[in-house]
CSV table of C-alpha atoms in Angstrom, one decimal:
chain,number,residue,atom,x,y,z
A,1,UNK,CA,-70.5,-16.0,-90.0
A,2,UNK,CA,-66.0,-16.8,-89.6
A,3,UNK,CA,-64.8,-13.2,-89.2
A,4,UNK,CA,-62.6,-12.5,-92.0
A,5,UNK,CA,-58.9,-11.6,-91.3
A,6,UNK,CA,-56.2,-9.6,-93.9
A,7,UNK,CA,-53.0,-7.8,-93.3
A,8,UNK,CA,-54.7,-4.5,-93.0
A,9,UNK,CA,-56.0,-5.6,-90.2
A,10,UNK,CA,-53.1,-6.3,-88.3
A,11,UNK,CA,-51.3,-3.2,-89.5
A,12,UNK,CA,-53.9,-1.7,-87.5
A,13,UNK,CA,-52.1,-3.1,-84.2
A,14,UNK,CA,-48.9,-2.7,-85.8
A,15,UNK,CA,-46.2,-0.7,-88.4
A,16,UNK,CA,-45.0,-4.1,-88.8
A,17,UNK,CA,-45.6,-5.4,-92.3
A,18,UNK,CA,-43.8,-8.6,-91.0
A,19,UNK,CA,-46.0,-9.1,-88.1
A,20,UNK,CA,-49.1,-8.0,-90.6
A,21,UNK,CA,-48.0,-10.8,-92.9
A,22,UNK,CA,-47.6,-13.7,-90.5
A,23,UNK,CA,-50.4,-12.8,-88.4
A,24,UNK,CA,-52.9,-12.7,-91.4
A,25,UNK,CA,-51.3,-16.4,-92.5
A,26,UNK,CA,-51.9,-17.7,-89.6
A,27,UNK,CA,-55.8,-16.4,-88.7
A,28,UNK,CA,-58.2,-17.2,-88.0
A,29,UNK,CA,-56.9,-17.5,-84.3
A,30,UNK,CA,-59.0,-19.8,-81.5
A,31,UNK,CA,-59.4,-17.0,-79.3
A,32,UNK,CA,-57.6,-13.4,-77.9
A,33,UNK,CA,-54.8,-15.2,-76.2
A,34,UNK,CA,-53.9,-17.5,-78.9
A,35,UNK,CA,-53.7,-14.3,-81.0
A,36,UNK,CA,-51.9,-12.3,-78.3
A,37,UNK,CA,-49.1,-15.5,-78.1
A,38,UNK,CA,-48.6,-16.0,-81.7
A,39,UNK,CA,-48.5,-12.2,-82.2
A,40,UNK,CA,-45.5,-11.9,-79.6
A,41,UNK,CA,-43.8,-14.7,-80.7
A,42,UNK,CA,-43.8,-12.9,-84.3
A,43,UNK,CA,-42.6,-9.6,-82.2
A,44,UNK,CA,-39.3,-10.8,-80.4
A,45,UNK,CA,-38.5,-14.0,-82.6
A,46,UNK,CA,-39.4,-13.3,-86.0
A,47,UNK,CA,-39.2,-9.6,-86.4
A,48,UNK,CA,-35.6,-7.9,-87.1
A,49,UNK,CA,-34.9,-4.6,-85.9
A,50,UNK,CA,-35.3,-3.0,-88.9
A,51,UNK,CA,-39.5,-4.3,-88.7
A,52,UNK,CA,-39.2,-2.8,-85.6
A,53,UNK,CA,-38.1,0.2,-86.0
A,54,UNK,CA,-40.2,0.1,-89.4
A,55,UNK,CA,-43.7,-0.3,-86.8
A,56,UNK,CA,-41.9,2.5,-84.4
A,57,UNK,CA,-42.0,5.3,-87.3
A,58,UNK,CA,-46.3,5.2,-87.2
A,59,UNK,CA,-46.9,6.1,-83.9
A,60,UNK,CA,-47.5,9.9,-83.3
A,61,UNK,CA,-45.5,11.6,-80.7
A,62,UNK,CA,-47.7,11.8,-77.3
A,63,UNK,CA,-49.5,15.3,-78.2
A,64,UNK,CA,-48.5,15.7,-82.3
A,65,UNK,CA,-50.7,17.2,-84.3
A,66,UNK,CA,-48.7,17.8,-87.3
A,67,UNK,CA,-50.1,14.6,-89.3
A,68,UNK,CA,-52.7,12.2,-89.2
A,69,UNK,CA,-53.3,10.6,-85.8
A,70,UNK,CA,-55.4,7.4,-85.8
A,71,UNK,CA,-58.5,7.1,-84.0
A,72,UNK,CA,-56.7,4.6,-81.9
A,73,UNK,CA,-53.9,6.5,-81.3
A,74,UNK,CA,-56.4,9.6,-80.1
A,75,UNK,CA,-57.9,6.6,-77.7
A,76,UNK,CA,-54.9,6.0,-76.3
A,77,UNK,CA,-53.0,9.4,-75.5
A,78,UNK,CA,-56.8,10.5,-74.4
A,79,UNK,CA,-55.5,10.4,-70.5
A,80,UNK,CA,-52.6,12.4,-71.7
A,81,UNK,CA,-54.3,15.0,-73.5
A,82,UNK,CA,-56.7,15.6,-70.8
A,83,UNK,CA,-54.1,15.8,-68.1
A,84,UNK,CA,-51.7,18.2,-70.5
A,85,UNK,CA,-51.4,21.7,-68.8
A,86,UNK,CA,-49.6,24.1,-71.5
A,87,UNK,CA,-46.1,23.7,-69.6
A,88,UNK,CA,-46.3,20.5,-69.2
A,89,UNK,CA,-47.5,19.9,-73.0
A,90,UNK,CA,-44.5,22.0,-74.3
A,91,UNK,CA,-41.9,20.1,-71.8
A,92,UNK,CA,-43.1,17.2,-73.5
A,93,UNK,CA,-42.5,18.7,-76.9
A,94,UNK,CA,-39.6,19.6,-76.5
A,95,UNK,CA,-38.1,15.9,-74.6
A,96,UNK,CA,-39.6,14.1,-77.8
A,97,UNK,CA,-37.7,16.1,-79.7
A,98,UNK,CA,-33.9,15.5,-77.8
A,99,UNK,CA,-35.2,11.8,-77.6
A,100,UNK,CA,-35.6,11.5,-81.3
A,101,UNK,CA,-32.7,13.2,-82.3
A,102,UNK,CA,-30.3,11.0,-79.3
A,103,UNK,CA,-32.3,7.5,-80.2
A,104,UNK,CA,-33.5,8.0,-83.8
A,105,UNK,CA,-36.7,7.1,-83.5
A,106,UNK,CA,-40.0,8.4,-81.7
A,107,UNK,CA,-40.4,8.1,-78.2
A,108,UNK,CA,-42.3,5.0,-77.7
A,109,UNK,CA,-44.9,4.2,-74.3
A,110,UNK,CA,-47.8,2.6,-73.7
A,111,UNK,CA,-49.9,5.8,-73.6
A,112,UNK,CA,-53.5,4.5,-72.7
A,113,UNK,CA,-54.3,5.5,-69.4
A,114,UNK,CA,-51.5,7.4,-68.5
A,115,UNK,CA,-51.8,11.4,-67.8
A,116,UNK,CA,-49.0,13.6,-69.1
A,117,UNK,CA,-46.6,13.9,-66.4
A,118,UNK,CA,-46.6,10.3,-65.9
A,119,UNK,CA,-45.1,10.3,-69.4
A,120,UNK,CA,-42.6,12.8,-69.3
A,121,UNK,CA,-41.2,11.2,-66.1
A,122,UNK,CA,-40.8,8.0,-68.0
A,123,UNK,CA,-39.1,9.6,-71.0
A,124,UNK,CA,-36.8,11.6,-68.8
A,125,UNK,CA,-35.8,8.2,-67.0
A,126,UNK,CA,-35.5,6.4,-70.2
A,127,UNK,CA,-33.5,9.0,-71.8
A,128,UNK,CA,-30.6,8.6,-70.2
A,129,UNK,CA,-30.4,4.9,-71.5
A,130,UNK,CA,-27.8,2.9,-73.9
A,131,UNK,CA,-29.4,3.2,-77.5
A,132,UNK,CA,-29.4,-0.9,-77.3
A,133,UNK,CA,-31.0,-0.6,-74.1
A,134,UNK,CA,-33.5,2.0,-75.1
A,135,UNK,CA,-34.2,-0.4,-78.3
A,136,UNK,CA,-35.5,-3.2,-76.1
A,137,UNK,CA,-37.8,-0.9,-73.7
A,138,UNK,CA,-39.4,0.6,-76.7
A,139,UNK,CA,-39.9,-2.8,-78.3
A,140,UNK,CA,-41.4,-4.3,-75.2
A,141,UNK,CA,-43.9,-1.0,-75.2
A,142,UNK,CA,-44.8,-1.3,-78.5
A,143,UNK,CA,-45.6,-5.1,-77.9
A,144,UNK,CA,-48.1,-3.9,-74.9
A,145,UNK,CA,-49.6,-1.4,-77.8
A,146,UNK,CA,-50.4,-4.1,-79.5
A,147,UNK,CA,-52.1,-6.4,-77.4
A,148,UNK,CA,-54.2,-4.1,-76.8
A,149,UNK,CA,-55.0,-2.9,-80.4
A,150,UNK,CA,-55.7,-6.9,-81.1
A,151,UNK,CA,-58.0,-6.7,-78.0
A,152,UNK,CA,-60.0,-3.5,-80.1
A,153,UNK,CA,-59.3,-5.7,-83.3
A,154,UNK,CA,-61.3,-8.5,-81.8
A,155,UNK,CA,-63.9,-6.2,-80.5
A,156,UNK,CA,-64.5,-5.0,-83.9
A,157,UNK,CA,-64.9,-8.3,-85.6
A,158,UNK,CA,-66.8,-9.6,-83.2
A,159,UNK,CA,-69.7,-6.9,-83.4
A,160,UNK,CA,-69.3,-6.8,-87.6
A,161,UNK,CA,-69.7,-11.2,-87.8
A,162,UNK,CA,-72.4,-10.8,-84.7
A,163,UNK,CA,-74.3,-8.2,-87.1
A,164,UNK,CA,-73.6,-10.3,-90.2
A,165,UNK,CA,-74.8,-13.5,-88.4
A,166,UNK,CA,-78.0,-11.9,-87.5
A,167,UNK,CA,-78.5,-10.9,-90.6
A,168,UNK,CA,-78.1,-14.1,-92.5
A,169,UNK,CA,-79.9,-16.2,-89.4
A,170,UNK,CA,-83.1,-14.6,-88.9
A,171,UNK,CA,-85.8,-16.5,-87.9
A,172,UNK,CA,-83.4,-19.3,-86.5
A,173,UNK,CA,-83.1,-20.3,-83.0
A,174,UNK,CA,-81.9,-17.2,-81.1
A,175,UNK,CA,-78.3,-16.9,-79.7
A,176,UNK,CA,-77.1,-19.6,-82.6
A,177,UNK,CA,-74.0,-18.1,-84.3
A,178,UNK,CA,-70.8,-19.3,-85.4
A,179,UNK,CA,-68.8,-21.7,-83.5
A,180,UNK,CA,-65.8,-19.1,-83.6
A,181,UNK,CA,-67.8,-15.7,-82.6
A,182,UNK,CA,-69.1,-18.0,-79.6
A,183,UNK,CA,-65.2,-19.0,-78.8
A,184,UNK,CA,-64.2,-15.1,-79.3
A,185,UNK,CA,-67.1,-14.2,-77.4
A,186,UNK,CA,-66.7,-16.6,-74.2
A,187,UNK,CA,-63.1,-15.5,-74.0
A,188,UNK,CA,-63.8,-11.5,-74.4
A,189,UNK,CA,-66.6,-12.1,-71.3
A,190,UNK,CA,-64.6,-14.0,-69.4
A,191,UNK,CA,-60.9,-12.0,-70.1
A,192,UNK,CA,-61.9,-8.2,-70.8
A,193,UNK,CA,-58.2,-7.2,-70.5
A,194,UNK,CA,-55.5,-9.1,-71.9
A,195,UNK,CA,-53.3,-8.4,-68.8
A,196,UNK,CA,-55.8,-11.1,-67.0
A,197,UNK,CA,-52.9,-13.4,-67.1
A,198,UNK,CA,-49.8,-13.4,-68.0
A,199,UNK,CA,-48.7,-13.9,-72.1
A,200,UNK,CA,-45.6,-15.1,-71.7
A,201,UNK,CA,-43.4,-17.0,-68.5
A,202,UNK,CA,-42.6,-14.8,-65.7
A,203,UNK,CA,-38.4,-14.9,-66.0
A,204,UNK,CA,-37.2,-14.2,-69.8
A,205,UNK,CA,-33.7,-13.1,-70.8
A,206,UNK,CA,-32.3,-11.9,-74.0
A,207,UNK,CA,-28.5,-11.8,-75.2
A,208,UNK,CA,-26.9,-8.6,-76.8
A,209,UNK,CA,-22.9,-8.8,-78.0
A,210,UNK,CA,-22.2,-4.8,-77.5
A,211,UNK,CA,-19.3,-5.6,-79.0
A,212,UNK,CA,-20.7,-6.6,-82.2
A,213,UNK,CA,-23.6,-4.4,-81.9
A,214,UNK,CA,-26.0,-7.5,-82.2
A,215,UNK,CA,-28.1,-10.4,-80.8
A,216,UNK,CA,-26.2,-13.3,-79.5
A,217,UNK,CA,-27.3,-16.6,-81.2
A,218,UNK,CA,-26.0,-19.5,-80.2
A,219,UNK,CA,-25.6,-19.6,-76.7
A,220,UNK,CA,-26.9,-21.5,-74.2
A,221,UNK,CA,-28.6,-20.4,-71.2
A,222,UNK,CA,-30.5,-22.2,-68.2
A,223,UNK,CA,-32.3,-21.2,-65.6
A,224,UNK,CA,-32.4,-22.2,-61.9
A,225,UNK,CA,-34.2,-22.3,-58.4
A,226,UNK,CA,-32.5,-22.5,-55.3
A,227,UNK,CA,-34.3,-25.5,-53.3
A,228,UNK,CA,-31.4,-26.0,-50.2
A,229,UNK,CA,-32.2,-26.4,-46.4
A,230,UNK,CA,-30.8,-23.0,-46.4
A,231,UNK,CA,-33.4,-19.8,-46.5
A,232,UNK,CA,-30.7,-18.6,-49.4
A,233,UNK,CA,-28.0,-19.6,-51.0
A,234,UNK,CA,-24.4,-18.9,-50.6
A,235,UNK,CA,-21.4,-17.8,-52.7
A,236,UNK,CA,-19.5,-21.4,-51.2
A,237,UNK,CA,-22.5,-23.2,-52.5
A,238,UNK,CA,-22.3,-22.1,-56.2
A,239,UNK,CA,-22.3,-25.5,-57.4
A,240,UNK,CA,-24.6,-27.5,-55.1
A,241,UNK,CA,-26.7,-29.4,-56.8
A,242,UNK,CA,-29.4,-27.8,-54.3
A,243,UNK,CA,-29.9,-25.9,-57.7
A,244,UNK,CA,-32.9,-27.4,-59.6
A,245,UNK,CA,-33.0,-26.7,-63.6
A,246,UNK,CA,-36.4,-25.1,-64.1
A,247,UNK,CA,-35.6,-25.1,-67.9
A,248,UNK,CA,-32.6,-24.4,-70.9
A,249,UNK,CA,-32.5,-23.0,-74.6
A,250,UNK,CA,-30.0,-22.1,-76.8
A,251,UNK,CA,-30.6,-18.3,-78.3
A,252,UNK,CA,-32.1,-17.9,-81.7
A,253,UNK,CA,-30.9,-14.7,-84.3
A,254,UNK,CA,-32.5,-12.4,-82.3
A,255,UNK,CA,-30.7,-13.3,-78.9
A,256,UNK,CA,-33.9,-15.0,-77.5
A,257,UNK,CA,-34.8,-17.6,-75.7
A,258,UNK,CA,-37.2,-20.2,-75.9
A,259,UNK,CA,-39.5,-20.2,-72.3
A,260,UNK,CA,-37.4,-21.5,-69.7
A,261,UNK,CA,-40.4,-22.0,-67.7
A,262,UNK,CA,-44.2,-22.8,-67.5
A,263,UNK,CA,-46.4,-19.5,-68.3
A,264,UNK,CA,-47.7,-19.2,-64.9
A,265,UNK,CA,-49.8,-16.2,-63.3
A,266,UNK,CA,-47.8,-16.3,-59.6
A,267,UNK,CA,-43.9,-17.1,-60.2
A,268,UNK,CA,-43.1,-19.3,-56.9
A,269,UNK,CA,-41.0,-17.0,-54.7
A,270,UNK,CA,-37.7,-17.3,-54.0
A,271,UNK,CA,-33.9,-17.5,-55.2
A,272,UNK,CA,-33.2,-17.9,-58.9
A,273,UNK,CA,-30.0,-18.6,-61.3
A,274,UNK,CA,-29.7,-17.6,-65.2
A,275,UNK,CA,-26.4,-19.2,-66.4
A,276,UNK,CA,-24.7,-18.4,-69.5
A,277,UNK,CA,-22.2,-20.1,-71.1
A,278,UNK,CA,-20.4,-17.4,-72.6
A,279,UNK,CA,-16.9,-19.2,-73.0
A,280,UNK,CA,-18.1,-21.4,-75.9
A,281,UNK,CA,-19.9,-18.1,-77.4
A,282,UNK,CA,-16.5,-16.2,-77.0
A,283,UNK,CA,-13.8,-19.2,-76.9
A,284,UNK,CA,-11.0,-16.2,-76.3
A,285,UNK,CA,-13.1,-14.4,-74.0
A,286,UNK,CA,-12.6,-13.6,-70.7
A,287,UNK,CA,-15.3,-15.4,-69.4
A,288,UNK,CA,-16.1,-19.4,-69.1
A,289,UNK,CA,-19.5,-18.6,-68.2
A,290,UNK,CA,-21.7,-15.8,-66.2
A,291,UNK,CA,-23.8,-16.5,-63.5
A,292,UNK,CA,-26.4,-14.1,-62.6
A,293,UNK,CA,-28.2,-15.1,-58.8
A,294,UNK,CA,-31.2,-12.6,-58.3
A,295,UNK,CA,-34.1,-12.9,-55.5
A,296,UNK,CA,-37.9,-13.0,-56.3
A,297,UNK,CA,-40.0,-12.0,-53.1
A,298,UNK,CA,-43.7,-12.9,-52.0
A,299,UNK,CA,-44.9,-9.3,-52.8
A,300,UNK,CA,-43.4,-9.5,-56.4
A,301,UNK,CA,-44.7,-13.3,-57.4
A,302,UNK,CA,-47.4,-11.9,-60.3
A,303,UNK,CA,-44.6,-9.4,-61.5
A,304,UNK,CA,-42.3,-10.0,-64.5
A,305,UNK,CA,-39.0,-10.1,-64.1
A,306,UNK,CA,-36.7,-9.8,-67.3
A,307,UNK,CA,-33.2,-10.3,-67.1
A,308,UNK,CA,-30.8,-9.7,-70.1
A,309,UNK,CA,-27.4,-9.8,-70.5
A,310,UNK,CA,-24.9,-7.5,-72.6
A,311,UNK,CA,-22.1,-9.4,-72.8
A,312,UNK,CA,-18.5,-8.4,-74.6
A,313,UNK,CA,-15.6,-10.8,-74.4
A,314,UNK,CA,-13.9,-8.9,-71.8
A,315,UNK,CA,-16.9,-7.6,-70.0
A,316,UNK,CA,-21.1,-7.7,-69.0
A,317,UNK,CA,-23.7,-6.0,-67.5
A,318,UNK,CA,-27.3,-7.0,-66.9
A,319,UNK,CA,-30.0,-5.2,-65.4
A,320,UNK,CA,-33.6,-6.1,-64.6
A,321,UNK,CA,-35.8,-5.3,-67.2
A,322,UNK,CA,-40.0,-5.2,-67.5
């Protein structure tokens, strides 16, 4: 029997009544990584920062107990709360507290798994982050909170249709159930985490105008591999065309990119460029275009490797993001 999907589901994996929305339009979904894909694309593309912030305000703080905490949400902060001495546990308290009154919202990680000092470490390293900056890491950990609530989601609909299609098929030919539970199923055996393999390309970038206090749309971007007789390139060889386009785009209203590159499990080591062309983004900038050169090594290949820029027209910054 074909699972049957709604927007409550999906609120279930997310605050996000945007994501809820599309997601239930677009079910029922060939399998957990189709769901996972669509579902990010929805995330960073599709959702403002207002749905963010919107899905940011229902998660607990990591030890609350003042309101209802989901049974997911227990799941998740279990490591935490088991791990929690009553120092530690109060320290915690008390940096949630300073990080929602510095950021405005609730301090969001990627709790499952994770003991209490592991998390207080983070948010003491995060905390002393640019509110845009601290915007971005919490959306990308409330992005790995949902995939894996849509792993549980999948979990659960899979066990309620098998039941259902017992039900309704007794006395057939055992193991014969709907062609979608088998496609769920074979995927769920096969992929029991979703970090198997990767969900989206191994080099993404994002464009924030601090001086506007918004996305960049607009502006193009490409990204490059170094493939000279050289090891590595050199500042004199900026323009060689020893520099082979992996891919370009042109941001969308939320700064983003289209992948600039194949979704691959092992990003082929080595030198890489991102190019902006900031001087048709800012024609009375001070800057034609930025050029950011970074190294990925053989010991980092299966690691991503984010890389935004924050651009004003008389200055930028980037950083290396997860």
């Amino acid at each position: 029997m074909e699972p049957q999907w709604t927007e409550k589901d999906f609120l279930r994996c997310s605050g996000s009544t945007k994501l809820a929305r599309e997601m239930a339009a677009a079910a029922p979904f060939a399998d957990l990584d189709h769901a996972v894909q669509y579902a990010r694309d929805i995330w960073f593309n599709k959702v403002d920062v207002k749905g963010w912030l919107e899905a940011f305000a229902v998660h607990p703080e990591i030890g609350a107990t003042s309101k209802p905490i989901s049974q997911w949400s227990k799941e998740e902060q279990s490591a935490a709360m088991a791990t929690s001495g009553g120092s530690t546990m109060q320290e915690l308290i008390e940096w949630n507290a300073r990080y929602k009154e510095k950021f405005g919202f609730v301090f969001l990680i990627c709790a499952s798994g994770r003991g209490s000092p592991e998390i207080l470490s983070e948010l003491k390293r995060r905390f002393v982050n640019r509110p845009i900056v601290e915007l971005e890491a919490a959306a990308e950990e409330e992005m790995k909170i949902i995939e894996l609530r849509l792993k549980k989601l999948f979990d659960s609909k899979l066990r309620t249709s098998s039941s259902q299609t017992a039900q309704v098929s007794a006395g057939k030919h055992e193991g014969v159930i709907g062609g979608h539970l088998m496609a769920v199923a074979k995927v769920l055996s096969e992929k029991p985490t979703v970090t198997a393999g990767r969900t989206r390309p191994p080099i993404t970038t994002h464009v924030l105008d601090t001086a506007r206090g918004s996305p960049a749309s607009g502006l193009e971007v490409r990204l490059e591999m170094w493939k000279g007789a050289q090891s590595s390139p050199s500042i004199a060889e900026r323009d060689s065309r020893s520099w082979v386009l992996h891919g370009s785009s042109i941001t969308n209203s939320e700064g983003r990119t289209s992948p600039l590159m194949a979704i691959t499990d092992d990003v082929e080591p080595g030198f890489y460029r991102m190019s902006f062309n900031t001087g048709i983004y800012n024609p009375s900038g001070f800057f034609p275009y930025v050029s950011i050169v970074f190294e990925i090594r053989e010991s980092q290949k299966s690691e991503h490797f984010h890389v935004p820029l924050l651009l004003s027209p008389f200055s930028f910054s980037t950083y290396r993001g997860s």
